[in-house]
mmCIF file of C-alpha atoms in Angstrom:
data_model
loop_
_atom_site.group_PDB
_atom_site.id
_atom_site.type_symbol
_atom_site.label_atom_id
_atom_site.label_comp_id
_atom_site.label_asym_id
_atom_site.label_seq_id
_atom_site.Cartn_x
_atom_site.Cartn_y
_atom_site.Cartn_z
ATOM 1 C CA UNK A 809 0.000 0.000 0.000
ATOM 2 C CA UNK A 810 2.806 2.540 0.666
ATOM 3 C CA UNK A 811 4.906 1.858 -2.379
ATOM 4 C CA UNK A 812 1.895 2.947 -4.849
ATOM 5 C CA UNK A 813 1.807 6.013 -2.852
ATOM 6 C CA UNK A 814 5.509 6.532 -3.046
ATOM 7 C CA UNK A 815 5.419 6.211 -6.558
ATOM 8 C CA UNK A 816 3.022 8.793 -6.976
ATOM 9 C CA UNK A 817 4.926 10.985 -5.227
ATOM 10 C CA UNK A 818 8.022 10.571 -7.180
ATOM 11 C CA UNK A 819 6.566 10.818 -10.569
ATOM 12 C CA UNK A 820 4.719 14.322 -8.915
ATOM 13 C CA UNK A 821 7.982 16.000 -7.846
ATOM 14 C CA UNK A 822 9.607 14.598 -11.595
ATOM 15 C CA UNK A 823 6.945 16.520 -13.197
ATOM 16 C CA UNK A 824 6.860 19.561 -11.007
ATOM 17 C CA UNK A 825 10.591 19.419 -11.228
ATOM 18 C CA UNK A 826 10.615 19.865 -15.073
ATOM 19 C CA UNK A 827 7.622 21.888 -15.776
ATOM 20 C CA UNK A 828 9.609 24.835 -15.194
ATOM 21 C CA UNK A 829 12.314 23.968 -18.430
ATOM 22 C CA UNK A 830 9.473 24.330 -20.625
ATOM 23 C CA UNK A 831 10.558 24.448 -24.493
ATOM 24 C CA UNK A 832 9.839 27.907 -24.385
ATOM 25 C CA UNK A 833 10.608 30.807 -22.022
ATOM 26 C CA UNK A 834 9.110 34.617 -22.371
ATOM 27 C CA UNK A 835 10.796 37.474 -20.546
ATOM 28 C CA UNK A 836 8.508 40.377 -20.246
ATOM 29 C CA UNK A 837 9.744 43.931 -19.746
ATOM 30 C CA UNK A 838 9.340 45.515 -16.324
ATOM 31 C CA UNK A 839 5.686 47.294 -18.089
ATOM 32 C CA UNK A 840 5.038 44.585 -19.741
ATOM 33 C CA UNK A 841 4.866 45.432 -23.316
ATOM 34 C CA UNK A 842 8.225 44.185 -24.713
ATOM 35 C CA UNK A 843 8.233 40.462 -24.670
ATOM 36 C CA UNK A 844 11.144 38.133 -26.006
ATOM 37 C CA UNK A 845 10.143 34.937 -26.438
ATOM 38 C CA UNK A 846 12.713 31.942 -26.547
ATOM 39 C CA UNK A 847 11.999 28.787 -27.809
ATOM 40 C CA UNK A 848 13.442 25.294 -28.370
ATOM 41 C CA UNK A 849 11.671 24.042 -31.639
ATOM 42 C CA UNK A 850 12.999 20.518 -32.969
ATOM 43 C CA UNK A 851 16.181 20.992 -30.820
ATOM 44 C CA UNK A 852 17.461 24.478 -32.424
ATOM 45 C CA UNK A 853 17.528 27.480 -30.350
ATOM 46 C CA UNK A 854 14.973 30.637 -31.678
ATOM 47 C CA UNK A 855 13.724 34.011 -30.680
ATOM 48 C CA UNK A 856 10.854 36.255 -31.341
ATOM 49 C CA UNK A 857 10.153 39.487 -29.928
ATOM 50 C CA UNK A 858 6.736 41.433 -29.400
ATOM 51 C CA UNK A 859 5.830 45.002 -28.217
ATOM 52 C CA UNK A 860 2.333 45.483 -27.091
ATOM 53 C CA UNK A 861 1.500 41.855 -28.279
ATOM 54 C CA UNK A 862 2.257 42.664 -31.569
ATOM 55 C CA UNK A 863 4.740 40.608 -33.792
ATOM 56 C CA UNK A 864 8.304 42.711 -34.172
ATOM 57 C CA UNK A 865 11.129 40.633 -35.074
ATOM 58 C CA UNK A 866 9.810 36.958 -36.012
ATOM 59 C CA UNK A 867 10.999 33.424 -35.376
ATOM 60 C CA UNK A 868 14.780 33.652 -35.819
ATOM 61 C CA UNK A 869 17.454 31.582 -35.189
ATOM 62 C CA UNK A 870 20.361 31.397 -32.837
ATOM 63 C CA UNK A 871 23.871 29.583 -33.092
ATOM 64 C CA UNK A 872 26.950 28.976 -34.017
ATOM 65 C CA UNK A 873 29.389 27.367 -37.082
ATOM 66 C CA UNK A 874 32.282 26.202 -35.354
ATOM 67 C CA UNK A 875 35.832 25.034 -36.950
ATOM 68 C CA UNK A 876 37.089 21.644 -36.834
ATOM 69 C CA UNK A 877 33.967 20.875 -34.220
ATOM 70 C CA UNK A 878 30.191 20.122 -34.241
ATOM 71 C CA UNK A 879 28.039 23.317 -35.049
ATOM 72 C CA UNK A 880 26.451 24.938 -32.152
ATOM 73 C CA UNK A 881 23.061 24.750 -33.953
ATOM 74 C CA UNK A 882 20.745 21.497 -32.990
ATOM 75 C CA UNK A 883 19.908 18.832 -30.497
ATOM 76 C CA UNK A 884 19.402 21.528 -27.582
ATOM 77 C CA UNK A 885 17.293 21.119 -24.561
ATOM 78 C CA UNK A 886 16.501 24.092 -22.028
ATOM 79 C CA UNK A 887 18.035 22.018 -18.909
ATOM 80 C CA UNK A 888 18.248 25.426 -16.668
ATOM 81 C CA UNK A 889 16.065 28.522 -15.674
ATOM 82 C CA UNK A 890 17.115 31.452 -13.506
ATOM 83 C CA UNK A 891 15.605 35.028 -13.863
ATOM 84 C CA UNK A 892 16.343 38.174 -12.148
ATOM 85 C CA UNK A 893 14.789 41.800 -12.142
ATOM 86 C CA UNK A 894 16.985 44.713 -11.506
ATOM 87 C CA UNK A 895 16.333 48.480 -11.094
ATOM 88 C CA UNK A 896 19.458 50.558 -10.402
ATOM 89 C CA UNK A 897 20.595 53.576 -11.184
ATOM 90 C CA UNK A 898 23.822 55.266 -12.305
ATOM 91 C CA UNK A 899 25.972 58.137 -12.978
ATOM 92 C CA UNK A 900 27.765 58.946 -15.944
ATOM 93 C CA UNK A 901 30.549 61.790 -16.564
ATOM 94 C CA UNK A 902 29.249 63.412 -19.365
ATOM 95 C CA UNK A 903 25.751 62.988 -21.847
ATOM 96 C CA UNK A 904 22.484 64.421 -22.000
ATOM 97 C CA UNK A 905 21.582 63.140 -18.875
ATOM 98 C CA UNK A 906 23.263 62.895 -15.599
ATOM 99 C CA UNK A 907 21.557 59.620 -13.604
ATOM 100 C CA UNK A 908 20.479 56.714 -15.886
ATOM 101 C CA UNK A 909 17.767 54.192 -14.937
ATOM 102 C CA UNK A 910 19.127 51.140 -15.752
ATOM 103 C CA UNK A 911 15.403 49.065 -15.321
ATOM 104 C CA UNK A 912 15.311 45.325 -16.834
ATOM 105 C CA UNK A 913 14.106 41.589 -16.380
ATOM 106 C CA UNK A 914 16.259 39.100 -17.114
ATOM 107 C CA UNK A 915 16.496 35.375 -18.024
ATOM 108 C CA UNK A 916 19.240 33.182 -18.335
ATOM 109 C CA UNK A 917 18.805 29.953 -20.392
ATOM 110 C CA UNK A 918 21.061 27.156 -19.981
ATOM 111 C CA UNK A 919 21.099 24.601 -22.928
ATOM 112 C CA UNK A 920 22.723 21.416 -23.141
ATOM 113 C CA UNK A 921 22.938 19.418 -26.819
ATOM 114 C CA UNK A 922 21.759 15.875 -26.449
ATOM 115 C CA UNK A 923 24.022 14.373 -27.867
ATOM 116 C CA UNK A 924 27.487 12.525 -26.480
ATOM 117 C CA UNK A 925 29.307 15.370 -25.795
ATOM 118 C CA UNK A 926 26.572 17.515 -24.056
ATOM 119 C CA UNK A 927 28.415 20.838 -24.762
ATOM 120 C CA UNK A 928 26.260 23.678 -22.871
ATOM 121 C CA UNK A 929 25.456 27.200 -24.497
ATOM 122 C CA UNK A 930 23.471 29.821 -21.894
ATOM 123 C CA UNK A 931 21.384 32.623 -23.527
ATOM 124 C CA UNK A 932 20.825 35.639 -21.636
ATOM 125 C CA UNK A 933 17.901 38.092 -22.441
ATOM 126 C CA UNK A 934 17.060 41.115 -21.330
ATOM 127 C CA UNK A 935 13.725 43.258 -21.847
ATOM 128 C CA UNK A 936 13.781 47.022 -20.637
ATOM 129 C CA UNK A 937 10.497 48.747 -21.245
ATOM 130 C CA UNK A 938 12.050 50.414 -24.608
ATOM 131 C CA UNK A 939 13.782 47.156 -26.153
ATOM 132 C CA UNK A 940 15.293 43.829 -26.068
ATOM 133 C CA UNK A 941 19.138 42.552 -25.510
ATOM 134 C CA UNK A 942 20.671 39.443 -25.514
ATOM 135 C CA UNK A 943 23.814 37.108 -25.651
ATOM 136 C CA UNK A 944 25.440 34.488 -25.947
ATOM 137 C CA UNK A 945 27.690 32.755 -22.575
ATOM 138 C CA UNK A 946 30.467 30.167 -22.978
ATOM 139 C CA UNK A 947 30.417 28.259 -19.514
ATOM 140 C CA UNK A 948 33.997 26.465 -18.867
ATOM 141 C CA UNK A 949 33.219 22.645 -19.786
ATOM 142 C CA UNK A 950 35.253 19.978 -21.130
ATOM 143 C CA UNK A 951 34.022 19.614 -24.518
ATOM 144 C CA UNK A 952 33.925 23.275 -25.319
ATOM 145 C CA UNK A 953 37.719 24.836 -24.462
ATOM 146 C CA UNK A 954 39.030 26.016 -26.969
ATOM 147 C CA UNK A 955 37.183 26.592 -30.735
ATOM 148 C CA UNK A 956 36.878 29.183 -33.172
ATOM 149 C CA UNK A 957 33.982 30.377 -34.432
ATOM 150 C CA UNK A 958 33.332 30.497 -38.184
ATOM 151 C CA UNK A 959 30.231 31.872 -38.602
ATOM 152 C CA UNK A 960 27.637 33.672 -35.953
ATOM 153 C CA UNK A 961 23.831 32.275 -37.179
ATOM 154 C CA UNK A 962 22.094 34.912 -35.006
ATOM 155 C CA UNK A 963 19.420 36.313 -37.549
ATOM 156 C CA UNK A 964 17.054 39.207 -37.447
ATOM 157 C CA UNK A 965 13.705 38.159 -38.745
ATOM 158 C CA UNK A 966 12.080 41.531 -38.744
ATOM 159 C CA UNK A 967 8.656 42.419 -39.895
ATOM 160 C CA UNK A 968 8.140 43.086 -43.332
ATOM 161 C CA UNK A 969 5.694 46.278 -42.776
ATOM 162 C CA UNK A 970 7.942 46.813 -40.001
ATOM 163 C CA UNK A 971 9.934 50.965 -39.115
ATOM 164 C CA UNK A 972 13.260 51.594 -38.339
ATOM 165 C CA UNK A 973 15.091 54.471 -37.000
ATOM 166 C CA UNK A 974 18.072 54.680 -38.962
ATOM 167 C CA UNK A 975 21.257 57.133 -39.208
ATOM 168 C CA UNK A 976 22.801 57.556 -42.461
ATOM 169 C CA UNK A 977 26.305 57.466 -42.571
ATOM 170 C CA UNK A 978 29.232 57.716 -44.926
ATOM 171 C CA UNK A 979 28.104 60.320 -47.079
ATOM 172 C CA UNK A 980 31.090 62.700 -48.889
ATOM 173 C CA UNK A 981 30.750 65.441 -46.541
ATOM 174 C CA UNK A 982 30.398 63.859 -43.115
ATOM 175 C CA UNK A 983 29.819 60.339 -41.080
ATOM 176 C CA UNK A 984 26.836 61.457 -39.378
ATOM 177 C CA UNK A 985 23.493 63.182 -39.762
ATOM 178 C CA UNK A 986 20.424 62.646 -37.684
ATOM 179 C CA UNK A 987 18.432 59.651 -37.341
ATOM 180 C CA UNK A 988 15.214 59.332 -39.453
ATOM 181 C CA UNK A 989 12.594 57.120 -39.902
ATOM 182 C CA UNK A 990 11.898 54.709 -42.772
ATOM 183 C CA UNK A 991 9.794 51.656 -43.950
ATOM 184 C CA UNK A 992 12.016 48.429 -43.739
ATOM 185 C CA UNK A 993 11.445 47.649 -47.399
ATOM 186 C CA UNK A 994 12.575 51.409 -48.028
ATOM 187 C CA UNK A 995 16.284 49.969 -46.599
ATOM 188 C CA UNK A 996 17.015 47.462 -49.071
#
């Protein structure tokens, strides 16, 4: 009679135990309308990112070619979650403003490639309440010391009726004028 119950128990705490490394993790901005969502979708690491639950930058990928070793590209599995919300403030020497509000959640996301030699890659994302930032962390681990990376995958799926604030540069007179903005299909 006891062992049924024990059994229960363990495969309760299993699940509650992994319910939290989803296959997807959003991290919201401190407002709440700048989302970046990260997902693991047939073992390859992508992003999205919304403002106001509307679509900005769709599903792109994330990874890495690597030389003389297995891509950094496939076979992942979220096998960590830790978050963190920080609102600080500090001074800088010079600028438009004095004090800057440095106001952000953030999520870390450890992934581990199922495969034999389990290398781990941790994404880290960031949402203010005015835009998204993220990269990519190396942890020290013994299939993963040294390498050289051949080609960066990240990719920028943006909207195609999407805006962008853009500053000209390189003209014949000068490197800089002021920022304007244009229709993405405008850019190309």
């Amino acid at each position: 009679m006891i062992l049924p119950y024990i059994k229960k128990c363990c495969i309760a705490a299993s699940l509650i135990a992994t319910s939290n490394l989803s296959a997807s993790e959003i991290t919201s901005s401190p407002n709440g309308q700048v989302k970046s969502i990260f997902e693991v979708k047939n073992g390859s690491p992508v992003y999205s990112v919304e403002y106001k639950n509307k679509s900005i930058i769709a599903d792109s990928a994330l990874g890495f070619d690597l030389q003389l070793a297995p891509d950094l590209i496939k076979n992942f599995k979220i096998t960590d979650i830790k978050t963190d919300a920080v609102n600080e403030k500090w001074e800088q020497p010079w600028g438009e403003d004095r004090l800057i509000t440095n106001k952000y959640n953030e999520t870390l996301i450890t992934l581990t490639q199922q495969d034999k030699l389990s290398r781990q890659l941790i994404l880290c994302f960031r949402s203010f309440d005015d835009g998204i930032a993220f990269r990519y962390e190396f942890p020290t681990q013994e299939n993963l010391k040294d390498f050289v990376i051949m080609d960066e995958l990240t990719e920028f799926t943006l909207q195609e009726n999407g805006q962008a604030w853009h500053l000209p540069a390189m003209s014949k007179d000068r490197y800089e004028y002021l920022y304007q903005k244009q229709s993405l299909k405008d850019l190309e």
